[in-house]
Amino acid sequence: TGTKVWKDLVATVGRGGTLENLEGKIPSKSDAIKLILESKGVINRIEGPHEAPNPHNYNHINYTTSDGKKGTIRIEDL
C-alpha cells in the first residue's frame, strides 16, 4: 500500500472515473474500499451486475470523490 503504483491508484480514484484492474487483476472488495477511503472518497453502493439506468456487467462499487465526481471500481467479489 505504500508503493508508487498504489499511490498512483489512490490519485486516480481521487479524480473519479472507472477502475477495472489493480496491477492487471480485478481488485478485491477490500482493496477497492481502501482505495476509496485513502482518496477521501465516499462509498455509495456495492452491487452486482445490473441493467439501466447505468448498466454494469460486473460486481462493482460506486463512489463519490471528495469534490463530488462519481466513479466506479470493478471488484472480483461482493
mmCIF file of N, CA and C in Angstrom:
data_model
loop_
_atom_site.group_PDB
_atom_site.id
_atom_site.type_symbol
_atom_site.label_atom_id
_atom_site.label_comp_id
_atom_site.label_asym_id
_atom_site.label_seq_id
_atom_site.Cartn_x
_atom_site.Cartn_y
_atom_site.Cartn_z
ATOM 1 N N THR A 1 0.808 -1.205 0.000
ATOM 2 C CA THR A 1 0.000 0.000 0.000
ATOM 3 C C THR A 1 0.850 1.268 0.000
ATOM 4 N N GLY A 2 2.140 1.159 0.183
ATOM 5 C CA GLY A 2 2.987 2.347 0.166
ATOM 6 C C GLY A 2 3.739 2.508 -1.134
ATOM 7 N N THR A 3 3.476 1.641 -2.102
ATOM 8 C CA THR A 3 4.215 1.691 -3.357
ATOM 9 C C THR A 3 3.743 2.833 -4.245
ATOM 10 N N LYS A 4 4.565 3.175 -5.219
ATOM 11 C CA LYS A 4 4.206 4.214 -6.187
ATOM 12 C C LYS A 4 2.939 3.811 -6.952
ATOM 13 N N VAL A 5 2.833 2.534 -7.295
ATOM 14 C CA VAL A 5 1.648 2.065 -8.023
ATOM 15 C C VAL A 5 0.390 2.318 -7.193
ATOM 16 N N TRP A 6 0.442 1.974 -5.895
ATOM 17 C CA TRP A 6 -0.721 2.183 -5.020
ATOM 18 C C TRP A 6 -1.051 3.667 -4.931
ATOM 19 N N LYS A 7 -0.034 4.502 -4.736
ATOM 20 C CA LYS A 7 -0.264 5.949 -4.634
ATOM 21 C C LYS A 7 -0.863 6.500 -5.917
ATOM 22 N N ASP A 8 -0.412 5.989 -7.064
ATOM 23 C CA ASP A 8 -0.989 6.411 -8.343
ATOM 24 C C ASP A 8 -2.457 5.998 -8.441
ATOM 25 N N LEU A 9 -2.791 4.785 -7.949
ATOM 26 C CA LEU A 9 -4.180 4.329 -7.970
ATOM 27 C C LEU A 9 -5.052 5.173 -7.049
ATOM 28 N N VAL A 10 -4.536 5.531 -5.878
ATOM 29 C CA VAL A 10 -5.284 6.405 -4.962
ATOM 30 C C VAL A 10 -5.562 7.740 -5.650
ATOM 31 N N ALA A 11 -4.566 8.277 -6.348
ATOM 32 C CA ALA A 11 -4.747 9.545 -7.066
ATOM 33 C C ALA A 11 -5.784 9.397 -8.183
ATOM 34 N N THR A 12 -5.751 8.279 -8.893
ATOM 35 C CA THR A 12 -6.725 8.033 -9.965
ATOM 36 C C THR A 12 -8.140 7.979 -9.401
ATOM 37 N N VAL A 13 -8.327 7.244 -8.318
ATOM 38 C CA VAL A 13 -9.650 7.153 -7.689
ATOM 39 C C VAL A 13 -10.072 8.526 -7.179
ATOM 40 N N GLY A 14 -9.128 9.302 -6.688
ATOM 41 C CA GLY A 14 -9.427 10.642 -6.198
ATOM 42 C C GLY A 14 -9.956 11.577 -7.272
ATOM 43 N N ARG A 15 -9.676 11.243 -8.540
ATOM 44 C CA ARG A 15 -10.174 12.045 -9.670
ATOM 45 C C ARG A 15 -11.505 11.518 -10.213
ATOM 46 N N GLY A 16 -11.974 10.372 -9.698
ATOM 47 C CA GLY A 16 -13.220 9.779 -10.194
ATOM 48 C C GLY A 16 -12.960 8.896 -11.387
ATOM 49 N N GLY A 17 -14.030 8.430 -12.003
ATOM 50 C CA GLY A 17 -13.883 7.569 -13.166
ATOM 51 C C GLY A 17 -13.998 6.102 -12.811
ATOM 52 N N THR A 18 -13.631 5.261 -13.756
ATOM 53 C CA THR A 18 -13.767 3.820 -13.611
ATOM 54 C C THR A 18 -12.405 3.172 -13.510
ATOM 55 N N LEU A 19 -12.261 2.269 -12.559
ATOM 56 C CA LEU A 19 -11.033 1.488 -12.393
ATOM 57 C C LEU A 19 -11.430 0.033 -12.520
ATOM 58 N N GLU A 20 -10.845 -0.670 -13.507
ATOM 59 C CA GLU A 20 -11.233 -2.057 -13.732
ATOM 60 C C GLU A 20 -10.164 -3.057 -13.345
ATOM 61 N N ASN A 21 -8.931 -2.609 -13.076
ATOM 62 C CA ASN A 21 -7.932 -3.574 -12.643
ATOM 63 C C ASN A 21 -6.910 -2.919 -11.734
ATOM 64 N N LEU A 22 -6.272 -3.756 -10.944
ATOM 65 C CA LEU A 22 -5.269 -3.329 -9.986
ATOM 66 C C LEU A 22 -4.029 -4.148 -10.301
ATOM 67 N N GLU A 23 -3.058 -3.518 -10.957
ATOM 68 C CA GLU A 23 -1.851 -4.219 -11.418
ATOM 69 C C GLU A 23 -2.206 -5.460 -12.233
ATOM 70 N N GLY A 24 -3.175 -5.319 -13.137
ATOM 71 C CA GLY A 24 -3.555 -6.401 -14.033
ATOM 72 C C GLY A 24 -4.578 -7.377 -13.487
ATOM 73 N N LYS A 25 -5.012 -7.201 -12.232
ATOM 74 C CA LYS A 25 -6.015 -8.096 -11.635
ATOM 75 C C LYS A 25 -7.239 -7.284 -11.241
ATOM 76 N N ILE A 26 -8.393 -7.960 -11.207
ATOM 77 C CA ILE A 26 -9.601 -7.307 -10.711
ATOM 78 C C ILE A 26 -9.427 -7.132 -9.201
ATOM 79 N N PRO A 27 -9.615 -5.929 -8.687
ATOM 80 C CA PRO A 27 -9.404 -5.711 -7.253
ATOM 81 C C PRO A 27 -10.416 -6.450 -6.375
ATOM 82 N N SER A 28 -9.983 -6.814 -5.184
ATOM 83 C CA SER A 28 -10.912 -7.374 -4.204
ATOM 84 C C SER A 28 -11.759 -6.232 -3.655
ATOM 85 N N LYS A 29 -12.857 -6.580 -3.021
ATOM 86 C CA LYS A 29 -13.709 -5.563 -2.420
ATOM 87 C C LYS A 29 -12.928 -4.776 -1.374
ATOM 88 N N SER A 30 -12.133 -5.457 -0.561
ATOM 89 C CA SER A 30 -11.390 -4.755 0.495
ATOM 90 C C SER A 30 -10.351 -3.799 -0.079
ATOM 91 N N ASP A 31 -9.661 -4.188 -1.164
ATOM 92 C CA ASP A 31 -8.701 -3.267 -1.797
ATOM 93 C C ASP A 31 -9.407 -2.046 -2.373
ATOM 94 N N ALA A 32 -10.556 -2.268 -3.011
ATOM 95 C CA ALA A 32 -11.311 -1.150 -3.583
ATOM 96 C C ALA A 32 -11.766 -0.188 -2.492
ATOM 97 N N ILE A 33 -12.238 -0.727 -1.380
ATOM 98 C CA ILE A 33 -12.674 0.120 -0.267
ATOM 99 C C ILE A 33 -11.493 0.931 0.266
ATOM 100 N N LYS A 34 -10.333 0.299 0.419
ATOM 101 C CA LYS A 34 -9.135 1.016 0.885
ATOM 102 C C LYS A 34 -8.781 2.163 -0.052
ATOM 103 N N LEU A 35 -8.836 1.905 -1.371
ATOM 104 C CA LEU A 35 -8.525 2.958 -2.343
ATOM 105 C C LEU A 35 -9.475 4.144 -2.191
ATOM 106 N N ILE A 36 -10.762 3.853 -2.064
ATOM 107 C CA ILE A 36 -11.759 4.920 -1.942
ATOM 108 C C ILE A 36 -11.526 5.724 -0.661
ATOM 109 N N LEU A 37 -11.331 5.033 0.451
ATOM 110 C CA LEU A 37 -11.143 5.731 1.721
ATOM 111 C C LEU A 37 -9.839 6.530 1.749
ATOM 112 N N GLU A 38 -8.757 5.966 1.204
ATOM 113 C CA GLU A 38 -7.482 6.692 1.171
ATOM 114 C C GLU A 38 -7.548 7.923 0.280
ATOM 115 N N SER A 39 -8.425 7.890 -0.726
ATOM 116 C CA SER A 39 -8.549 9.045 -1.620
ATOM 117 C C SER A 39 -9.561 10.058 -1.086
ATOM 118 N N LYS A 40 -10.084 9.821 0.127
ATOM 119 C CA LYS A 40 -11.066 10.685 0.788
ATOM 120 C C LYS A 40 -12.426 10.659 0.097
ATOM 121 N N GLY A 41 -12.709 9.546 -0.609
ATOM 122 C CA GLY A 41 -13.998 9.383 -1.266
ATOM 123 C C GLY A 41 -15.025 8.765 -0.338
ATOM 124 N N VAL A 42 -16.264 8.660 -0.839
ATOM 125 C CA VAL A 42 -17.378 8.090 -0.092
ATOM 126 C C VAL A 42 -17.985 6.959 -0.914
ATOM 127 N N ILE A 43 -18.196 5.810 -0.288
ATOM 128 C CA ILE A 43 -18.826 4.677 -0.961
ATOM 129 C C ILE A 43 -20.327 4.934 -1.041
ATOM 130 N N ASN A 44 -20.875 4.811 -2.254
ATOM 131 C CA ASN A 44 -22.314 4.983 -2.440
ATOM 132 C C ASN A 44 -23.046 3.644 -2.417
ATOM 133 N N ARG A 45 -22.564 2.681 -3.228
ATOM 134 C CA ARG A 45 -23.211 1.367 -3.325
ATOM 135 C C ARG A 45 -22.163 0.306 -3.660
ATOM 136 N N ILE A 46 -22.389 -0.890 -3.141
ATOM 137 C CA ILE A 46 -21.618 -2.069 -3.521
ATOM 138 C C ILE A 46 -22.636 -3.041 -4.087
ATOM 139 N N GLU A 47 -22.488 -3.394 -5.376
ATOM 140 C CA GLU A 47 -23.528 -4.205 -6.003
ATOM 141 C C GLU A 47 -22.993 -5.066 -7.131
ATOM 142 N N GLY A 48 -23.822 -6.025 -7.525
ATOM 143 C CA GLY A 48 -23.504 -6.913 -8.633
ATOM 144 C C GLY A 48 -23.926 -6.309 -9.960
ATOM 145 N N PRO A 49 -23.879 -7.103 -11.025
ATOM 146 C CA PRO A 49 -24.292 -6.627 -12.344
ATOM 147 C C PRO A 49 -25.745 -6.159 -12.321
ATOM 148 N N HIS A 50 -26.056 -5.156 -13.144
ATOM 149 C CA HIS A 50 -27.430 -4.669 -13.215
ATOM 150 C C HIS A 50 -27.663 -3.947 -14.539
ATOM 151 N N GLU A 51 -28.924 -3.721 -14.835
ATOM 152 C CA GLU A 51 -29.341 -3.051 -16.074
ATOM 153 C C GLU A 51 -29.471 -1.546 -15.853
ATOM 154 N N ALA A 52 -30.265 -0.899 -16.704
ATOM 155 C CA ALA A 52 -30.456 0.548 -16.692
ATOM 156 C C ALA A 52 -30.784 1.063 -15.298
ATOM 157 N N PRO A 53 -30.519 2.303 -14.982
ATOM 158 C CA PRO A 53 -30.149 3.376 -15.908
ATOM 159 C C PRO A 53 -28.652 3.421 -16.234
ATOM 160 N N ASN A 54 -27.799 2.803 -15.462
ATOM 161 C CA ASN A 54 -26.359 2.814 -15.730
ATOM 162 C C ASN A 54 -25.861 1.369 -15.654
ATOM 163 N N PRO A 55 -26.007 0.607 -16.751
ATOM 164 C CA PRO A 55 -25.733 -0.827 -16.698
ATOM 165 C C PRO A 55 -24.249 -1.161 -16.465
ATOM 166 N N HIS A 56 -24.023 -2.199 -15.668
ATOM 167 C CA HIS A 56 -22.691 -2.765 -15.449
ATOM 168 C C HIS A 56 -22.831 -4.270 -15.535
ATOM 169 N N ASN A 57 -21.889 -4.930 -16.175
ATOM 170 C CA ASN A 57 -21.969 -6.386 -16.274
ATOM 171 C C ASN A 57 -20.971 -7.058 -15.334
ATOM 172 N N TYR A 58 -20.596 -6.366 -14.254
ATOM 173 C CA TYR A 58 -19.670 -6.934 -13.282
ATOM 174 C C TYR A 58 -19.966 -6.377 -11.885
ATOM 175 N N ASN A 59 -19.467 -7.080 -10.859
ATOM 176 C CA ASN A 59 -19.566 -6.590 -9.485
ATOM 177 C C ASN A 59 -18.788 -5.286 -9.379
ATOM 178 N N HIS A 60 -19.295 -4.329 -8.619
ATOM 179 C CA HIS A 60 -18.619 -3.037 -8.571
ATOM 180 C C HIS A 60 -19.025 -2.224 -7.343
ATOM 181 N N ILE A 61 -18.224 -1.198 -7.081
ATOM 182 C CA ILE A 61 -18.518 -0.233 -6.033
ATOM 183 C C ILE A 61 -18.649 1.131 -6.699
ATOM 184 N N ASN A 62 -19.752 1.803 -6.476
ATOM 185 C CA ASN A 62 -19.919 3.175 -6.935
ATOM 186 C C ASN A 62 -19.492 4.094 -5.800
ATOM 187 N N TYR A 63 -18.748 5.128 -6.134
ATOM 188 C CA TYR A 63 -18.256 6.044 -5.111
ATOM 189 C C TYR A 63 -18.328 7.480 -5.603
ATOM 190 N N THR A 64 -18.189 8.406 -4.679
ATOM 191 C CA THR A 64 -18.130 9.827 -4.995
ATOM 192 C C THR A 64 -16.830 10.371 -4.406
ATOM 193 N N THR A 65 -16.114 11.174 -5.189
ATOM 194 C CA THR A 65 -14.863 11.764 -4.717
ATOM 195 C C THR A 65 -15.161 12.909 -3.751
ATOM 196 N N SER A 66 -14.118 13.388 -3.093
ATOM 197 C CA SER A 66 -14.301 14.479 -2.128
ATOM 198 C C SER A 66 -14.812 15.751 -2.793
ATOM 199 N N ASP A 67 -14.591 15.896 -4.106
ATOM 200 C CA ASP A 67 -15.100 17.089 -4.793
ATOM 201 C C ASP A 67 -16.345 16.796 -5.634
ATOM 202 N N GLY A 68 -17.002 15.644 -5.376
ATOM 203 C CA GLY A 68 -18.308 15.380 -5.978
ATOM 204 C C GLY A 68 -18.340 14.606 -7.277
ATOM 205 N N LYS A 69 -17.183 14.154 -7.798
ATOM 206 C CA LYS A 69 -17.187 13.355 -9.025
ATOM 207 C C LYS A 69 -17.591 11.927 -8.689
ATOM 208 N N LYS A 70 -18.314 11.289 -9.609
ATOM 209 C CA LYS A 70 -18.745 9.912 -9.404
ATOM 210 C C LYS A 70 -17.807 8.963 -10.120
ATOM 211 N N GLY A 71 -17.580 7.807 -9.505
ATOM 212 C CA GLY A 71 -16.704 6.802 -10.095
ATOM 213 C C GLY A 71 -17.173 5.405 -9.776
ATOM 214 N N THR A 72 -16.548 4.425 -10.453
ATOM 215 C CA THR A 72 -16.863 3.017 -10.279
ATOM 216 C C THR A 72 -15.565 2.220 -10.224
ATOM 217 N N ILE A 73 -15.502 1.273 -9.307
ATOM 218 C CA ILE A 73 -14.385 0.343 -9.258
ATOM 219 C C ILE A 73 -14.947 -1.053 -9.416
ATOM 220 N N ARG A 74 -14.437 -1.770 -10.421
ATOM 221 C CA ARG A 74 -14.821 -3.168 -10.610
ATOM 222 C C ARG A 74 -14.197 -3.989 -9.481
ATOM 223 N N ILE A 75 -14.966 -4.938 -8.935
ATOM 224 C CA ILE A 75 -14.445 -5.803 -7.884
ATOM 225 C C ILE A 75 -14.692 -7.259 -8.235
ATOM 226 N N GLU A 76 -13.861 -8.141 -7.676
ATOM 227 C CA GLU A 76 -13.997 -9.561 -8.008
ATOM 228 C C GLU A 76 -15.071 -10.257 -7.183
ATOM 229 N N ASP A 77 -15.400 -9.704 -6.024
ATOM 230 C CA ASP A 77 -16.321 -10.364 -5.113
ATOM 231 C C ASP A 77 -17.237 -9.353 -4.439
ATOM 232 N N LEU A 78 -18.401 -9.807 -4.025
ATOM 233 C CA LEU A 78 -19.302 -8.942 -3.273
ATOM 234 C C LEU A 78 -19.046 -9.201 -1.806
#
